[in-house]
Coordinates of C-alpha atoms and ligand atoms in Angstrom, one line a residue:
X1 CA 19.4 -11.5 11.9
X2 CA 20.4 -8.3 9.8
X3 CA 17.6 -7.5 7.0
X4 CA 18.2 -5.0 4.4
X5 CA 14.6 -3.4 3.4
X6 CA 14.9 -1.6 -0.3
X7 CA 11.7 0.2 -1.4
X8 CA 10.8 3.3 -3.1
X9 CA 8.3 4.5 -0.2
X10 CA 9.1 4.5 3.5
X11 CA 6.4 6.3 6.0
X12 CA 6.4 9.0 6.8
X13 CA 9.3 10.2 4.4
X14 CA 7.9 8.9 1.2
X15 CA 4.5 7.4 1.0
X16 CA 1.8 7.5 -2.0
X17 CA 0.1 4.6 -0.9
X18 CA -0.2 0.9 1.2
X19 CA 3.6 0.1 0.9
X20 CA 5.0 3.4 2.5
X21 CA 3.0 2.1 5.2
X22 CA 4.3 -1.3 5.2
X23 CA 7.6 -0.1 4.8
X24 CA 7.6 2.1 7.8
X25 CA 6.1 0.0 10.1
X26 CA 7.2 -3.9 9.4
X27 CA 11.0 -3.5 10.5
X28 CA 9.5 -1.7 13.7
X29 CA 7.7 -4.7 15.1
X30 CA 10.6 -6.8 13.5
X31 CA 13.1 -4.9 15.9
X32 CA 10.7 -5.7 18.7
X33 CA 10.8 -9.9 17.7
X34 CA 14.7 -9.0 17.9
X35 CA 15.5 -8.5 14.1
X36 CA 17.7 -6.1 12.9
X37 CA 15.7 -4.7 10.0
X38 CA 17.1 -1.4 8.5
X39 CA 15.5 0.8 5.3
X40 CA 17.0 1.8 2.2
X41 CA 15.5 4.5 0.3
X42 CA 16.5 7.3 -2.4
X43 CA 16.6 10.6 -1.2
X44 CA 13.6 12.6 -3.1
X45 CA 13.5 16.1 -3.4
X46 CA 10.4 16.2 -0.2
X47 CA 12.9 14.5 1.8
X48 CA 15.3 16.9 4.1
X49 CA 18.6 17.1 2.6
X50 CA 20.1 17.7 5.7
X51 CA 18.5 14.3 7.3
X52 CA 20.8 12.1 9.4
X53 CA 24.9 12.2 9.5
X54 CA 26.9 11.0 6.7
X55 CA 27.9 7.3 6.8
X56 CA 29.1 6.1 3.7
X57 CA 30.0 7.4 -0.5
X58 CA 29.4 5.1 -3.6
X59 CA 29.4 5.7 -6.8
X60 CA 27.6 4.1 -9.7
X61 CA 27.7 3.8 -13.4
X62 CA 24.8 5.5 -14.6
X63 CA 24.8 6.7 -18.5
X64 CA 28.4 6.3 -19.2
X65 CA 29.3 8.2 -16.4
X66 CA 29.8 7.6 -12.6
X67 CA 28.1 9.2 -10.6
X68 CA 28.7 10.1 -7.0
X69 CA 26.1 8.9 -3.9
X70 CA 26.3 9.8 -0.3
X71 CA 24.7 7.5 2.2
X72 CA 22.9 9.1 5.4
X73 CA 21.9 7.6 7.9
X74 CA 18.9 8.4 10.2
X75 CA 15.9 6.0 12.2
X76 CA 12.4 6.5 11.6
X77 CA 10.1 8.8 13.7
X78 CA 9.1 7.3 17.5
X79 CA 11.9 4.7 16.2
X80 CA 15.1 2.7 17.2
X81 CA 14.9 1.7 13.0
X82 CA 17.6 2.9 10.9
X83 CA 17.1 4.7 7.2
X84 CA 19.7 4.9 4.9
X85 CA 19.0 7.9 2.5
X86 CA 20.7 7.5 -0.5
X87 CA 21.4 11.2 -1.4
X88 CA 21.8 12.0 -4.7
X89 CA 20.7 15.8 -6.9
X90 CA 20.9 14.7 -10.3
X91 CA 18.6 11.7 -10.3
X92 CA 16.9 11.5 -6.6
X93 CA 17.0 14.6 -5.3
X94 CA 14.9 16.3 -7.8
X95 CA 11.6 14.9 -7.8
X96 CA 9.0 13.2 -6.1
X97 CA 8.5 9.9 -5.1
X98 CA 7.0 9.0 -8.8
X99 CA 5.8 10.8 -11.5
X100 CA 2.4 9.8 -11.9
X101 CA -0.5 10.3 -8.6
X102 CA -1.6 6.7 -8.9
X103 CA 1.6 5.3 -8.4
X104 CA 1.6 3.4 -12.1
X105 CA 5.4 3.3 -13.5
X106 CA 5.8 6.7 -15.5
X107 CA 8.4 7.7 -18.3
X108 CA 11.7 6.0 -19.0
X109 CA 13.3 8.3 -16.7
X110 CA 11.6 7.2 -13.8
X111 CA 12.2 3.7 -14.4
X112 CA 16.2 4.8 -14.6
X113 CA 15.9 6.1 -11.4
X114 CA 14.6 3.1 -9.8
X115 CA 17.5 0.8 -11.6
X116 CA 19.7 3.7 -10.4
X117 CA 18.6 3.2 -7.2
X118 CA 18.8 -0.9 -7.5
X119 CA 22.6 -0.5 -8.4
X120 CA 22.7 1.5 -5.5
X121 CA 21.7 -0.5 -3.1
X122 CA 23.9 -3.5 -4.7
X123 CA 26.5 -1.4 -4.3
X124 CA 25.9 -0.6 -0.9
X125 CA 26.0 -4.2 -0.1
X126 CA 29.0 -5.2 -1.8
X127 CA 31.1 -1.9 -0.2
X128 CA 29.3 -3.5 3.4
X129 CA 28.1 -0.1 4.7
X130 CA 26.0 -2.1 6.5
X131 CA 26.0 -6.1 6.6
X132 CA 23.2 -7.6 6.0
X133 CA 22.3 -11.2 6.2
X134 CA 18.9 -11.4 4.0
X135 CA 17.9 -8.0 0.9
X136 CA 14.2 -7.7 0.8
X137 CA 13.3 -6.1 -1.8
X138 CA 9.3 -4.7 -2.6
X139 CA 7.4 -4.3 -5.9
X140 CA 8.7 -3.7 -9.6
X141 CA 10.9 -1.0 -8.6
X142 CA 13.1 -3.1 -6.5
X143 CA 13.1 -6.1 -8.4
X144 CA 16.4 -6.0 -10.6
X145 CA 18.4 -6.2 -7.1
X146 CA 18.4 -9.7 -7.0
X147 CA 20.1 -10.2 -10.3
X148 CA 22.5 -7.4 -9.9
X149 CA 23.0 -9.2 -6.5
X150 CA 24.1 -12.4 -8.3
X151 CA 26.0 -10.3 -11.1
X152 CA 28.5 -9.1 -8.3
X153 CA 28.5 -12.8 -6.9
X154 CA 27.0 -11.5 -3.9
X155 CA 26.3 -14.3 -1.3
X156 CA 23.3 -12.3 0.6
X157 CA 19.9 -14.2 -0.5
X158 CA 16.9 -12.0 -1.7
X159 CA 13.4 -11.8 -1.1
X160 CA 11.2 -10.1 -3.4
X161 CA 7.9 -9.0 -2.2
X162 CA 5.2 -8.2 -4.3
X163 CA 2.7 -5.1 -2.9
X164 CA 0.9 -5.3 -6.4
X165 CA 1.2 -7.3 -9.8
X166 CA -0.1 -4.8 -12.0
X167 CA 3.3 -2.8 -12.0
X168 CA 5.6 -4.4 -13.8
X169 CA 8.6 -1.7 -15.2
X170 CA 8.5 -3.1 -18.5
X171 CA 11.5 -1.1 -20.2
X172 CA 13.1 -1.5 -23.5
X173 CA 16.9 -2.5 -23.3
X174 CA 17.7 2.0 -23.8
X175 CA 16.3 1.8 -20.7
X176 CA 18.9 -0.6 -19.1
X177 CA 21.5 -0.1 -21.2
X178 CA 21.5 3.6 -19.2
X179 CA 20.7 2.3 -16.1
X180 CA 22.2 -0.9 -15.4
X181 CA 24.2 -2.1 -18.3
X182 CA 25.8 -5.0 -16.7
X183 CA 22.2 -6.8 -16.8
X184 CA 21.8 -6.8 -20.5
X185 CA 24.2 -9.5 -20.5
X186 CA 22.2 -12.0 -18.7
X187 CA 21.0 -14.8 -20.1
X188 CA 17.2 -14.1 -19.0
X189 CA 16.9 -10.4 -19.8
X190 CA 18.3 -11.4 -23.1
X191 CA 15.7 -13.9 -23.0
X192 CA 13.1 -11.5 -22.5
X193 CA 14.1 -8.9 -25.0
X194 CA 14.2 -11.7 -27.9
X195 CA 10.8 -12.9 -27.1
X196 CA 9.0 -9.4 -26.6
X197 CA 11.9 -6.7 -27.4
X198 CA 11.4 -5.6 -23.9
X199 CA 12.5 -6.3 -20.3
X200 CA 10.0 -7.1 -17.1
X201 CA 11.4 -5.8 -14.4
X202 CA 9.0 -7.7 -12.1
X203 CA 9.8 -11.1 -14.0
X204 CA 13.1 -10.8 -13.7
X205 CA 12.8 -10.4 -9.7
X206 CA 10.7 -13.2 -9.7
X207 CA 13.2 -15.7 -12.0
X208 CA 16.4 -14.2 -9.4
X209 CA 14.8 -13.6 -5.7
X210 CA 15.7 -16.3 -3.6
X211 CA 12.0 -16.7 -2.3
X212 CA 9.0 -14.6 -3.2
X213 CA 5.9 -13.9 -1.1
X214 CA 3.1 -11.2 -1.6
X215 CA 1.1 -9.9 1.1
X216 CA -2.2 -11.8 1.9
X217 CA -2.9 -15.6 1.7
X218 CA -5.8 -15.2 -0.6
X219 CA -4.0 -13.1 -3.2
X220 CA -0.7 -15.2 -2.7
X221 CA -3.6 -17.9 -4.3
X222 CA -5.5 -15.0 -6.6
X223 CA -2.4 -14.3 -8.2
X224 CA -1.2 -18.0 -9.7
X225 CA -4.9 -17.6 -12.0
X226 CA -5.5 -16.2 -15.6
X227 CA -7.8 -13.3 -14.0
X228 CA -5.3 -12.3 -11.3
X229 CA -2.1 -12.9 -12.5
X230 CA -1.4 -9.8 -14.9
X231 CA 0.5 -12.0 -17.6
X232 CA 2.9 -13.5 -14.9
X233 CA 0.7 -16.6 -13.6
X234 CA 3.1 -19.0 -15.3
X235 CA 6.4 -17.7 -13.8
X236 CA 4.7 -17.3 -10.6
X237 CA 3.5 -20.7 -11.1
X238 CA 6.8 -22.6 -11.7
X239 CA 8.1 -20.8 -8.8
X240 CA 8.6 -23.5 -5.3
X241 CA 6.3 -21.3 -3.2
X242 CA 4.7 -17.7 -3.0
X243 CA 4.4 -17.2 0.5
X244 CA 1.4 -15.1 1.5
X245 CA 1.8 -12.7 4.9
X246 CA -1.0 -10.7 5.4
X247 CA 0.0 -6.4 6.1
X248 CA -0.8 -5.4 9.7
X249 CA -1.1 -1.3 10.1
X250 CA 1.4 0.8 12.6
X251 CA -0.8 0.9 15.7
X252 CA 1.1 4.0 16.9
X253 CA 0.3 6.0 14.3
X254 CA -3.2 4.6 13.4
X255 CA -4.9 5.1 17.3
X256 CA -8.0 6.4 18.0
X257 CA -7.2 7.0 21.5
X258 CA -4.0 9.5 20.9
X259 CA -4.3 10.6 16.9
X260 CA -2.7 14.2 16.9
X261 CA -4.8 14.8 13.6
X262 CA -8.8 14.1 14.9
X263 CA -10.8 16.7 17.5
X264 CA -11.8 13.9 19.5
X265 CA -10.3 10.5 21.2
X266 CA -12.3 7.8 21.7
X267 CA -13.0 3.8 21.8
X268 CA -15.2 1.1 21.0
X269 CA -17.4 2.2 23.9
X270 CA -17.3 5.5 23.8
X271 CA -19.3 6.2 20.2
X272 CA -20.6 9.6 20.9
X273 CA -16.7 11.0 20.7
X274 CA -16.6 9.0 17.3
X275 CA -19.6 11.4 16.1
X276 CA -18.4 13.7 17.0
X277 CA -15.2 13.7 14.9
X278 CA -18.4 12.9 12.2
X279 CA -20.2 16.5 13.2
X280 CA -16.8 18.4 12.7
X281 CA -16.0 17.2 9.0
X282 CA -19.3 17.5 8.2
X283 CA -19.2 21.3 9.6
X284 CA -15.6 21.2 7.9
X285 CA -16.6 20.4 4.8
X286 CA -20.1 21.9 4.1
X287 CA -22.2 18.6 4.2
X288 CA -25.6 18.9 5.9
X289 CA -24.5 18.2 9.5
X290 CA -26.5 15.2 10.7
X291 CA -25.3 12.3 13.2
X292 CA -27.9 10.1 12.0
X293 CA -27.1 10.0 8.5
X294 CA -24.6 7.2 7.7
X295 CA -21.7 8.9 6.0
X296 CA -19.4 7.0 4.3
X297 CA -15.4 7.5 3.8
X298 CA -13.3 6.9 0.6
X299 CA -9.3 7.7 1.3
X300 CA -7.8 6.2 -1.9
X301 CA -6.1 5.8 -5.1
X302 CA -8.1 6.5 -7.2
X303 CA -7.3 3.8 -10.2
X304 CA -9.0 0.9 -11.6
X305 CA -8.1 -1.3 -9.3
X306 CA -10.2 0.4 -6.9
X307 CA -13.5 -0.5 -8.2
X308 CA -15.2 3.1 -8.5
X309 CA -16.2 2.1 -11.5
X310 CA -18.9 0.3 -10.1
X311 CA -20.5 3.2 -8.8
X312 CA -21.5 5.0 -11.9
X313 CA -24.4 1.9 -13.0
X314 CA -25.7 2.1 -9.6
X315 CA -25.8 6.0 -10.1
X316 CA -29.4 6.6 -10.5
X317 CA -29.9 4.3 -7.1
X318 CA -27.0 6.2 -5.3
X319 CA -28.6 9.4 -5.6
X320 CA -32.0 8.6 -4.2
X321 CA -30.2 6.6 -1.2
X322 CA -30.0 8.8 2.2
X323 CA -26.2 9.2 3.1
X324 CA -23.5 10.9 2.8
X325 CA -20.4 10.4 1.1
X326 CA -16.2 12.2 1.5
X327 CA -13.8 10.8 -0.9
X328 CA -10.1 11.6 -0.4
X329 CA -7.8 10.1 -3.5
X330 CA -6.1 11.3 -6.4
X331 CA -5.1 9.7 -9.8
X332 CA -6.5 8.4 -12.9
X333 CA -8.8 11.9 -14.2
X334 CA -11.8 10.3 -15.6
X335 CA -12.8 9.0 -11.7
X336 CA -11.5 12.3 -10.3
X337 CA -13.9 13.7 -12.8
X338 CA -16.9 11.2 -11.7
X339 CA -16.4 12.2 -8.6
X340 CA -16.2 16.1 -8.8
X341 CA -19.4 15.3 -11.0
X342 CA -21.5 13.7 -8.1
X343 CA -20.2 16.9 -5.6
X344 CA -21.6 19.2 -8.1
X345 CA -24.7 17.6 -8.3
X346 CA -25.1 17.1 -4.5
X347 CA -22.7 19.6 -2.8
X348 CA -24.5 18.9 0.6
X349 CA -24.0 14.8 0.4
X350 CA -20.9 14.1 -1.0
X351 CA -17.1 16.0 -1.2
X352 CA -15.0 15.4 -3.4
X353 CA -11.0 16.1 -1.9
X354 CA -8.5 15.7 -5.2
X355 CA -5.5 15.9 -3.4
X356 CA -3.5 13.8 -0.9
X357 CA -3.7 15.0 3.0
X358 CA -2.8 12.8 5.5
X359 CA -4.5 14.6 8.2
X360 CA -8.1 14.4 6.0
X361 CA -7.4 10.8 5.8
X362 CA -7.6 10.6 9.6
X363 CA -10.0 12.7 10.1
X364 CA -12.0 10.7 7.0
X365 CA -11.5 7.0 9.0
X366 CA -12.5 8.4 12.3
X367 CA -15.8 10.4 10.8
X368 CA -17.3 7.8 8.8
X369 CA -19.5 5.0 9.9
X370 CA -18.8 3.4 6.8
X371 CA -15.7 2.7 4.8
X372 CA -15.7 1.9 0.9
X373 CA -13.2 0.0 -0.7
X374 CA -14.9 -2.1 -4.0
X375 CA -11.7 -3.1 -4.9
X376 CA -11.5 -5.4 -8.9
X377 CA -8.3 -6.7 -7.2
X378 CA -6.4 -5.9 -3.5
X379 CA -3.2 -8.0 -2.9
X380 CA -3.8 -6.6 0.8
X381 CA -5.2 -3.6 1.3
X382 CA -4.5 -1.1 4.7
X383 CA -7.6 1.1 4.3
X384 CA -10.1 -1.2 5.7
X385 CA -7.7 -2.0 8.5
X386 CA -7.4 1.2 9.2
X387 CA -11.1 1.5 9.3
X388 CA -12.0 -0.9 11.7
X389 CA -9.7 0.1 13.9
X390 CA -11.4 3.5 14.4
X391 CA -14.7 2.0 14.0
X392 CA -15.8 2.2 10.7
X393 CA -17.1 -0.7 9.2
X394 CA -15.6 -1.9 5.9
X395 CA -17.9 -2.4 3.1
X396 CA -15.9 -4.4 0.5
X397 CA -15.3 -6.8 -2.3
X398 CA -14.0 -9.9 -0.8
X399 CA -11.1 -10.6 -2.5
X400 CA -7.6 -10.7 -1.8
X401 CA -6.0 -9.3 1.5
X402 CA -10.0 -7.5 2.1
X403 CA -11.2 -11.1 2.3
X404 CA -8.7 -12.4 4.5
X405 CA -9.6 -9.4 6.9
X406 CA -13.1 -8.4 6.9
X407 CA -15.4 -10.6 7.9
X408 CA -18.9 -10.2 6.5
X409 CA -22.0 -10.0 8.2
X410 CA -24.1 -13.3 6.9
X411 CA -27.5 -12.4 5.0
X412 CA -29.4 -14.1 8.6
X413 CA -27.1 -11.9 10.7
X414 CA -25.7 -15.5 12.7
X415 CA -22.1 -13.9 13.1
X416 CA -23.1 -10.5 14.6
X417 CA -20.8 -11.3 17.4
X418 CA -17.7 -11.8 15.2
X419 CA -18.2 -9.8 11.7
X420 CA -16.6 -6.6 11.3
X421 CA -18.3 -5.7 7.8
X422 CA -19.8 -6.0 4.9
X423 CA -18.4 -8.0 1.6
X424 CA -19.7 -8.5 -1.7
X425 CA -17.9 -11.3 -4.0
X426 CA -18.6 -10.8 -7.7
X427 CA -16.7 -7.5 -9.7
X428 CA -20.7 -6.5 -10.0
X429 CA -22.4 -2.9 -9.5
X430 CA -25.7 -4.4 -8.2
X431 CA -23.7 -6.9 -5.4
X432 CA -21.9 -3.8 -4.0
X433 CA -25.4 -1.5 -4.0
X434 CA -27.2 -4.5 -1.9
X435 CA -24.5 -4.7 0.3
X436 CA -24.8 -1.2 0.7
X437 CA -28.5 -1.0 0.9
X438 CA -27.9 -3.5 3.9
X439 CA -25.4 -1.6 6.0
X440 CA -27.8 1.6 5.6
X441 CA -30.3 -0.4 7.1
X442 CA -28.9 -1.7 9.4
X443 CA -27.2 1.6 10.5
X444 CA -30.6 3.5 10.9
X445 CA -33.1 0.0 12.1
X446 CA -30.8 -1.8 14.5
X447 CA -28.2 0.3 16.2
X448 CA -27.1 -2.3 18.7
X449 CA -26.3 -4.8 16.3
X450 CA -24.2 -1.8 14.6
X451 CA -22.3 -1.0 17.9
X452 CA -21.8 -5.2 18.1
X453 CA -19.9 -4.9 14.6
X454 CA -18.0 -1.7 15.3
X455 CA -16.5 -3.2 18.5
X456 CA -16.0 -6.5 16.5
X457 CA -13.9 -4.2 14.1
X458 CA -12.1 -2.3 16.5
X459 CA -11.4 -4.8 18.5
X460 CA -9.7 -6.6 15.2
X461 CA -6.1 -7.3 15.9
X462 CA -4.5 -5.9 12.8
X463 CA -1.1 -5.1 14.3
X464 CA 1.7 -6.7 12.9
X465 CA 2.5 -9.2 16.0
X466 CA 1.5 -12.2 13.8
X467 CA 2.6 -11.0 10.6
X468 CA 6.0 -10.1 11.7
X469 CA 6.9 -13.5 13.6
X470 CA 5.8 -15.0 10.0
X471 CA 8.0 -12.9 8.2
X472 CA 10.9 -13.7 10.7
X473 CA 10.3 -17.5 9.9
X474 CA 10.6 -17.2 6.7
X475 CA 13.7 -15.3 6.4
X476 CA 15.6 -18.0 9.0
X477 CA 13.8 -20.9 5.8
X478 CA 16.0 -18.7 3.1
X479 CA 19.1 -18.1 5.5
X480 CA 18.8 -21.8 6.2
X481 CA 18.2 -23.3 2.1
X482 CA 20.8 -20.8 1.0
X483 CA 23.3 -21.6 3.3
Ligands
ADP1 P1 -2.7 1.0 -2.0 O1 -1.4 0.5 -1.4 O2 -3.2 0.1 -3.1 O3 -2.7 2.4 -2.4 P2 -3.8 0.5 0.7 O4 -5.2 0.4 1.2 O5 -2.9 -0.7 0.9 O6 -3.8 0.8 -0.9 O7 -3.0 1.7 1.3 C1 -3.4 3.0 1.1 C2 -2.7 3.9 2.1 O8 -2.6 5.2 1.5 C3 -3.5 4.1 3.3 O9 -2.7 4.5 4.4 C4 -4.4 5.3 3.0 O10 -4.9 6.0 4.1 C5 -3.4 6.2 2.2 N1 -4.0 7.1 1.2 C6 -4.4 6.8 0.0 N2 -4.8 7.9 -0.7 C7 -4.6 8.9 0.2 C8 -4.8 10.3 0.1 N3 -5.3 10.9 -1.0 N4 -4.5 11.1 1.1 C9 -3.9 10.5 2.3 N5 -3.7 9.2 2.4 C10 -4.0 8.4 1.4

């Protein structure tokens, strides 16, 4: 089976969040079940010009001109997977992955350069640079493939994944007109513009995708309600099936035992390497350096959907609590600015790091005891993964893909010999400070139930083994209903 992967991120080329890891580590363990899963990605300006050896030139209409795009071809890192660059100055090569740090859709131009990118990639098909049996398109940016698929009578079926609802690419018709002008003659974008004088990028993947599946069971539910569906419960709704196929995390890259990035190696029995890594970023970093402190990790986005929010009525609680606290993320100012408020007050408990640094983030999973992700909504979620894996126990809201993989320590403590965290289920500040309350305790009063959880977590299996042989199954269902 030959799939055809189209995303705006790919790690480690292009990543800003949870789908350049997805996208950079699915096709690998696909290759392994025997599929033939190749990448497709634009060419951004942090990408190597020079990558890979020329195998292919399209051009594309693009603002009343055509414009001229070579295809490279290289294989991820450690890897037998092929990448496709699609290399292009004008409208790729200049910039980053996206405009804004929280990965939101930015200006106009940035949603050209994803259509662009889409026409591209239809393109690439229909010249067959590279033959594939099945496209499978990811998020908003992705999601006009499928109809510009069908437009060029294209027989290769489509499945749109969706990484996160909230990002739509709405876009007025300027907007395709520039970028892919063929579409505005469709009878569902012309839908759309008459009802809302604007086009949904998303929605119209969702109408023209053979199949669509997002990437935990629980959100694949979440998503079909009023207070997860962002607007688009009732397309998702009338659609056959969303499939949910929980994320799994690159085990060679996230590994404990071999991480090029963290002092020291370790596993679940050897804890006193873990601290450690804990005593170095403390020294690093200028916190009071203390093993029995809990100290807990943040490596995020830092939006809305991450549930920081809930911090700041808890605040007067937070700051008479003993831990310590390192938050890596960038993105929307006014929690960069909560957060760079709380370091000034306490520079000796918690750090504020506004920027993104991959290395920190390793160093952050494999220092921490303790791993906060209060998420309002997480269609999967790799952070906590990532966490148990090197031992830190996940303190989250239980929703979407964080509920279908933590499991929460009950209030008796019955399931110490299977939890791997701590989970909290209503979007409330004074559920998420009891739950934290809790896993202080239990860090300081009962350290062999602790060590019981952290080998519960890092003994997890999030790899993709399971995930992968799901995601085969379904692409054999569309091959086989499309055929
Ligand atoms: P999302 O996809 O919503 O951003 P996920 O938890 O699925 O959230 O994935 C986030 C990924 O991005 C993880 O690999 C995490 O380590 C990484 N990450 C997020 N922020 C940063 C940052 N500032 N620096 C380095 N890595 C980051």
């Amino acid at each position: 089976m030959n799939i055809l992967f189209a995303a705006a991120e790919c790690s480690p080329f292009a990543k800003v969040g949870g789908l350049g890891d997805v996208v950079g580590s699915l096709p690998k363990a696909l290759l392994e079940l025997g599929v033939d899963a190749r990448i497709i990605l634009p060419r951004y300006k942090t990408i190597d010009a020079n990558l890979g050896k020329v195998v292919g030139k399209i051009s594309v209409e693009f603002g009343g001109q055509t414009i001229p795009v070579t295809v490279r071809q290289t294989t991820l890192p450690n890897s037998k997977v092929v990448l496709y660059l699609l290399d292009e100055h004008k409208i790729f090569g200049h910039a980053a992955v996206y405009e804004r740090t929280d990965a939101a859709p930015g200006s106009a131009s940035e949603v050209e350069k994803f259509l662009f990118f889409d026409q591209c990639v239809a393109e690439f098909c229909r010249q067959k640079i590279w033959v594939a049996d099945l496209l499978h398109a990811h998020d908003w940016h992705t999601a006009l493939i499928p109809l510009l698929m069908k437009i060029h009578k294209s027989p290769i079926p489509c499945l749109l994944t969706i990484h996160n609802l909230a990002m739509q690419g709405v876009v007025d018709s300027q907007t395709i007109k520039t970028a892919a002008d063929e579409a505005l003659e469709q009878d569902s974008v012309k839908a759309d513009l008459s009802k809302t004088k604007k086009i949904n990028l998303l929605r119209q993947g969702l109408i023209h995708a053979s199949a669509v599946s997002t990437v935990s069971p629980t959100y694949a539910l979440e998503i079909l309600t009023e207070e997860y569906g962002e607007g688009l419960q009732a397309d998702l709704k009338k659609l056959p099936r969303v499939s949910g196929i929980l994320n799994g995390i690159d085990q060679t890259v996230w590994n404990q035992t071999s991480d090029p990035f963290i002092a020291k190696h370790y596993d679940s029995f050897s804890g006193d390497l873990k601290l450690q890594n804990k005593l170095l970023l403390q020294r690093q970093l200028g916190l009071t350096e203390s093993l029995q402190t809990p100290l807990v990790g943040v490596v995020s986005r830092l939006t809305g959907q991450k549930g920081f929010d809930l911090l700041e009525p808890i605040a007067s609680e937070l700051e008479i609590l003993d831990f310590q606290m390192i938050i890596l993320g960038v993105g929307e100012p006014k929690i960069e600015e909560y957060f760079a408020g709380l370091q000034q007050k306490y520079p000796e408990r918690f750090i504020f790091q506004k920027k993104f640094d991959e290395r920190l983030a390793h160093q952050i999973y494999a220092a921490s005891d303790i791993f906060l992700m209060p998420s309002r909504f997480e269609p999967c979620g790799l952070g906590q993964m990532i966490a148990m894996r090197y031992g830190s126990l996940p303190l989250v809201r239980a929703t979407g893909g964080l509920k279908d993989s933590v499991v929460n320590l009950r209030d008796d403590g019955s399931n110490a010999d299977t939890a791997t965290g701590f989970g909290f289920n209503d979007y409330n500040p004074q559920q998420l400070l009891e739950q934290l309350r809790r896993a202080l305790a239990l860090y300081r009063q009962n350290p062999a139930t602790w060590q019981q959880l952290v080998h519960n977590a890092m003994s997890a299996d999030c790899s993709w083994t399971n995930s992968a042989k799901q995601y085969s199954d379904l692409y054999r269902q569309i091959l086989e209903s499309s055929a």
